[in-house]
Amino acid sequence: MAKKLIVANWKMNPDSLKKAEELFESILSFKSYDALLNLVICPPFEYLEPLIKHPKNKKKVVKFGAQDVFYENKGAYTGEISPKMLKDLKVEYVIVGHSERRKFLNESDAIINKKVLAALKEGLKVILCVGENSSVRGKGKKVVENYIRSQLEKDLKGLTNKLMKLKANNLIIAYEPIWAIGTGNNDTPKDAIEVISFIKEQVFGNLSFVPKMLYGGSVNSKNINEFLQNNAIDGALVGNASVDKKEFSKLVENLKSVKNETKKPKK
Ligand code: PGA
């Protein structure tokens, strides 16, 4: 089985550095999993440096990601953090275009597009989030596919084969249906795989690269294997379950038993 990618999106949690260190230490204590999966944790900005430099983080097996980034590298942009600053801190990944930022901060596709290009140019691995809301989903498969295609076209505008050749494998797409995020109401593996396969084949089919695809939205220790046992899905973006020590440890433990299956999921 190709290595799966598990990205832990801590969002605005936990509420103190002490608790963040405890959570990180519990992840460091997971029994060997690195032959099977790559683990990336995305804590709030202020915990990145202390966790990266944590005395127990010697083996550097766990990778780090930020939850957002700005599109300029320096200047008068109060409150922003640049791609260069993240690189300087040895942060490898960045989540861009999460639906919570699209919704709460009105982050537009035009801004997300600038962030994707700037972060890729700086050599960061970009996890670009796309996904439809429940009203789009209610209109059926074709409408969902058109919606996702249009989101990707806007968010990746100007992304050239040249840039991708230089930064091969640095673009990762997370398909996260908005109605499934934080609700406990995950998509069915069958429907998620259909959208993910559509993206791989129909949106990227003619290009010289196909990005890794993650599923996100109420992934937990019980359903992780249903999603990741199919080769179409390269990994998962995990929110709530990633900030619960026991649940996250179970999730990684359960994932170890994933078999390499190419067959279609049960209807
Ligand atoms: P969730 O969050 O796992 O809590 O649904 C996923 C995400 O927001 O990336």
Coordinates of C-alpha atoms and ligand atoms in Angstrom, one line a residue:
M1 CA 0.0 0.0 0.0
A2 CA 1.3 3.5 -0.9
K3 CA 1.8 5.5 2.3
K4 CA -1.3 7.4 3.3
L5 CA -1.1 11.0 4.5
I6 CA -2.9 12.0 7.7
V7 CA -3.2 15.7 8.3
A8 CA -4.3 16.8 11.8
N9 CA -6.1 20.2 11.6
W10 CA -6.1 21.4 15.3
K11 CA -8.0 24.6 14.3
M12 CA -8.0 27.0 17.3
N13 CA -7.2 24.2 19.8
P14 CA -6.1 23.5 22.4
D15 CA -6.3 26.7 24.5
S16 CA -2.8 26.7 26.1
L17 CA 0.7 25.8 25.1
K18 CA 0.9 23.3 27.9
K19 CA -2.1 21.4 26.5
A20 CA -0.6 21.6 23.0
E21 CA 2.6 20.1 24.2
E22 CA 0.7 17.3 25.9
L23 CA -1.2 16.5 22.8
F24 CA 2.0 16.6 20.7
E25 CA 3.8 14.3 23.3
S26 CA 1.0 11.8 23.0
I27 CA 1.4 11.8 19.2
L28 CA 5.2 11.3 19.6
S29 CA 4.4 8.2 21.8
F30 CA 2.4 6.4 19.0
K31 CA 4.0 3.1 18.2
S32 CA 5.8 2.9 14.9
Y33 CA 3.6 3.8 12.0
D34 CA 5.9 5.6 9.7
A35 CA 6.3 2.8 7.2
L36 CA 2.5 3.1 6.6
L37 CA 1.7 6.7 6.8
N38 CA 3.0 10.3 6.9
L39 CA 1.6 12.3 9.8
V40 CA 1.3 16.1 9.5
I41 CA 0.1 18.2 12.4
C42 CA -1.3 21.7 11.9
P43 CA -1.4 23.5 15.2
P44 CA -2.3 27.2 15.6
F45 CA 0.6 29.5 14.5
E46 CA 1.8 30.3 18.0
Y47 CA 2.4 26.6 18.9
L48 CA 4.4 25.8 15.7
E49 CA 7.9 26.9 16.9
P50 CA 7.7 25.4 20.5
L51 CA 6.4 22.1 19.1
I52 CA 9.0 22.0 16.3
K53 CA 11.7 22.6 18.8
H54 CA 10.2 20.4 21.5
P55 CA 13.0 18.4 23.2
K56 CA 11.3 15.1 22.5
N57 CA 10.9 15.8 18.8
K58 CA 14.3 14.4 18.0
K59 CA 13.4 11.9 15.3
K60 CA 11.4 14.5 13.3
V61 CA 8.9 11.8 12.1
V62 CA 5.9 14.1 12.6
K63 CA 5.8 16.9 10.0
F64 CA 4.3 20.3 10.6
G65 CA 1.8 22.4 8.7
A66 CA 0.3 25.9 9.2
Q67 CA -3.5 26.5 8.9
D68 CA -3.1 29.5 6.7
V69 CA -0.5 31.7 5.0
F70 CA -0.4 35.2 3.4
Y71 CA 0.4 35.7 -0.3
E72 CA 3.2 38.3 0.1
N73 CA 6.6 37.6 1.6
K74 CA 7.1 40.9 3.4
G75 CA 5.6 44.3 3.9
A76 CA 2.9 46.3 5.7
Y77 CA 0.3 43.5 6.2
T78 CA -0.7 43.7 9.8
G79 CA -1.4 40.3 11.4
E80 CA -0.2 38.2 8.4
I81 CA 2.4 35.4 8.2
S82 CA 4.4 34.9 5.0
P83 CA 5.3 31.7 3.2
K84 CA 9.0 32.6 3.8
M85 CA 8.5 32.9 7.5
L86 CA 6.9 29.4 7.5
K87 CA 9.8 28.0 5.5
D88 CA 12.2 29.6 7.9
L89 CA 10.6 27.8 10.8
K90 CA 10.9 24.5 8.9
V91 CA 7.2 24.2 8.4
E92 CA 6.6 22.0 5.4
Y93 CA 2.9 22.1 4.7
V94 CA 0.1 24.7 4.7
I95 CA -3.7 24.4 4.6
V96 CA -5.2 27.0 2.2
G97 CA -8.8 27.7 1.5
H98 CA -10.4 25.9 4.4
S99 CA -14.1 26.3 4.3
E100 CA -14.2 27.9 7.8
R101 CA -11.9 30.7 6.5
R102 CA -14.0 31.0 3.3
K103 CA -17.1 31.3 5.5
F104 CA -16.0 33.3 8.6
L105 CA -13.5 35.5 6.9
N106 CA -15.1 35.7 3.5
E107 CA -11.9 34.4 2.0
S108 CA -12.5 34.5 -1.8
D109 CA -11.2 32.2 -4.5
A110 CA -9.1 35.1 -5.8
I111 CA -7.3 35.4 -2.5
I112 CA -7.0 31.7 -2.1
N113 CA -5.5 31.5 -5.6
K114 CA -2.8 34.1 -4.6
K115 CA -2.0 32.1 -1.5
V116 CA -1.7 28.8 -3.3
L117 CA 0.7 30.3 -5.9
A118 CA 2.8 32.2 -3.3
A119 CA 3.1 29.2 -1.0
L120 CA 4.0 26.8 -3.9
K121 CA 6.6 29.2 -5.2
E122 CA 8.2 29.3 -1.7
G123 CA 8.4 25.5 -1.7
L124 CA 5.7 24.8 0.8
K125 CA 3.4 21.8 0.3
V126 CA -0.1 23.2 -0.2
I127 CA -3.2 21.4 1.0
L128 CA -6.0 23.2 -0.9
C129 CA -9.5 22.6 0.5
V130 CA -12.5 22.4 -1.7
G131 CA -16.0 21.2 -1.1
E132 CA -19.7 22.0 -1.6
N133 CA -22.4 23.0 0.9
S134 CA -25.5 21.0 1.5
S135 CA -27.6 23.0 -0.9
V136 CA -25.2 22.2 -3.8
R137 CA -25.1 18.6 -2.8
G138 CA -28.9 18.5 -2.8
K139 CA -28.9 19.3 -6.5
G140 CA -27.1 16.1 -7.5
K141 CA -23.9 14.7 -8.7
K142 CA -23.4 16.8 -11.9
V143 CA -24.0 20.1 -10.0
V144 CA -21.5 19.0 -7.3
E145 CA -18.9 18.1 -10.0
N146 CA -19.3 21.4 -11.8
Y147 CA -19.1 23.3 -8.5
I148 CA -15.8 21.6 -7.5
R149 CA -14.4 22.0 -11.0
S150 CA -15.1 25.7 -11.0
Q151 CA -13.6 26.1 -7.4
L152 CA -10.4 24.3 -8.5
E153 CA -10.2 26.4 -11.7
K154 CA -10.4 29.6 -9.7
D155 CA -8.1 28.5 -6.9
L156 CA -5.4 27.1 -9.2
K157 CA -5.6 29.8 -11.9
G158 CA -2.1 30.5 -13.3
L159 CA -0.6 27.3 -12.0
T160 CA 1.7 26.3 -14.7
N161 CA 3.1 22.9 -15.6
K162 CA 6.5 24.6 -15.2
L163 CA 5.8 25.5 -11.6
M164 CA 4.4 22.0 -10.9
K165 CA 7.4 20.3 -12.5
L166 CA 9.7 22.3 -10.2
K167 CA 7.5 21.5 -7.2
A168 CA 6.2 18.1 -8.1
N169 CA 4.0 16.6 -5.4
N170 CA 3.7 19.8 -3.5
L171 CA 0.0 20.3 -4.4
I172 CA -2.5 18.2 -2.3
I173 CA -6.2 18.6 -2.7
A174 CA -8.5 18.0 0.3
Y175 CA -12.1 17.3 -0.7
E176 CA -14.2 18.4 2.3
P177 CA -17.9 18.6 1.8
I178 CA -18.8 21.5 4.1
W179 CA -21.9 19.8 5.5
A180 CA -19.7 17.0 6.7
I181 CA -17.2 19.1 8.6
G182 CA -17.5 19.0 12.4
T183 CA -21.0 17.6 12.2
G184 CA -20.3 13.9 12.8
N185 CA -22.2 13.4 9.6
N186 CA -19.4 12.1 7.2
D187 CA -19.9 11.6 3.5
T188 CA -20.2 8.0 2.4
P189 CA -16.9 6.6 1.1
K190 CA -18.7 5.8 -2.2
D191 CA -19.8 9.4 -2.8
A192 CA -16.4 10.8 -1.6
I193 CA -14.5 8.4 -3.9
E194 CA -16.8 9.5 -6.9
V195 CA -16.0 13.2 -6.4
I196 CA -12.3 12.4 -5.8
S197 CA -12.0 10.2 -8.9
F198 CA -13.8 13.0 -10.9
I199 CA -11.2 15.5 -9.7
K200 CA -8.3 13.2 -10.6
E201 CA -9.6 12.1 -13.9
Q202 CA -11.7 15.0 -15.2
V203 CA -10.0 18.1 -13.7
F204 CA -6.3 16.9 -13.7
G205 CA -6.6 14.2 -16.4
N206 CA -5.0 16.4 -19.1
L207 CA -2.3 17.9 -17.1
S208 CA 1.2 16.4 -16.5
F209 CA 0.5 15.9 -12.8
V210 CA -2.2 14.5 -10.6
P211 CA -2.2 15.8 -7.0
K212 CA -2.6 13.6 -3.9
M213 CA -6.2 13.7 -2.8
L214 CA -7.4 13.7 0.8
Y215 CA -10.9 13.3 2.2
G216 CA -12.0 15.5 5.1
G217 CA -15.3 15.8 7.1
S218 CA -16.0 14.0 10.3
V219 CA -13.2 11.4 9.9
N220 CA -12.8 9.4 13.0
S221 CA -11.2 6.1 14.3
K222 CA -14.3 4.1 13.3
N223 CA -14.6 5.3 9.7
I224 CA -11.0 6.0 8.7
N225 CA -10.4 2.6 7.1
E226 CA -13.6 2.8 5.0
F227 CA -12.2 5.9 3.3
L228 CA -8.5 5.0 3.1
Q229 CA -8.8 1.3 2.0
N230 CA -9.5 2.6 -1.5
N231 CA -6.5 3.6 -3.6
A232 CA -8.3 6.7 -4.9
I233 CA -8.0 8.4 -1.6
D234 CA -4.5 9.2 -0.5
G235 CA -5.2 10.3 3.0
A236 CA -7.4 12.3 5.3
L237 CA -7.7 15.8 6.8
V238 CA -8.9 15.3 10.4
G239 CA -10.3 18.0 12.6
N240 CA -12.1 17.1 15.9
A241 CA -10.7 13.6 16.1
S242 CA -7.2 14.9 15.9
V243 CA -7.4 17.0 19.1
D244 CA -8.7 14.1 21.2
K245 CA -5.6 12.2 22.4
K246 CA -7.4 8.8 22.7
E247 CA -9.4 9.1 19.6
F248 CA -6.5 10.2 17.4
S249 CA -4.3 7.4 18.8
K250 CA -7.1 4.9 18.0
L251 CA -7.4 6.4 14.5
V252 CA -3.7 5.9 13.7
E253 CA -3.8 2.4 15.3
N254 CA -6.8 1.3 13.2
L255 CA -5.3 2.7 10.0
K256 CA -2.4 0.3 10.4
S257 CA -4.7 -2.5 9.5
V258 CA -5.8 -1.0 6.2
K259 CA -5.4 -3.5 3.4
N260 CA -4.4 -2.6 -0.1
E261 CA -7.7 -2.8 -1.9
T262 CA -8.5 -1.5 -5.3
K263 CA -12.1 -2.7 -5.5
K264 CA -15.0 -0.3 -5.4
P265 CA -16.6 0.3 -1.9
K266 CA -19.9 -1.4 -1.1
K267 CA -23.0 0.4 -2.2
Ligands
PGA1 P1 -13.7 17.5 11.2 O1 -12.9 18.7 10.5 O2 -12.8 16.3 11.1 O3 -13.9 18.0 12.6 O4 -15.0 17.3 10.5 C1 -12.3 18.5 9.3 C2 -11.7 19.8 8.8 O5 -12.3 20.9 9.1 O6 -10.7 19.9 8.1

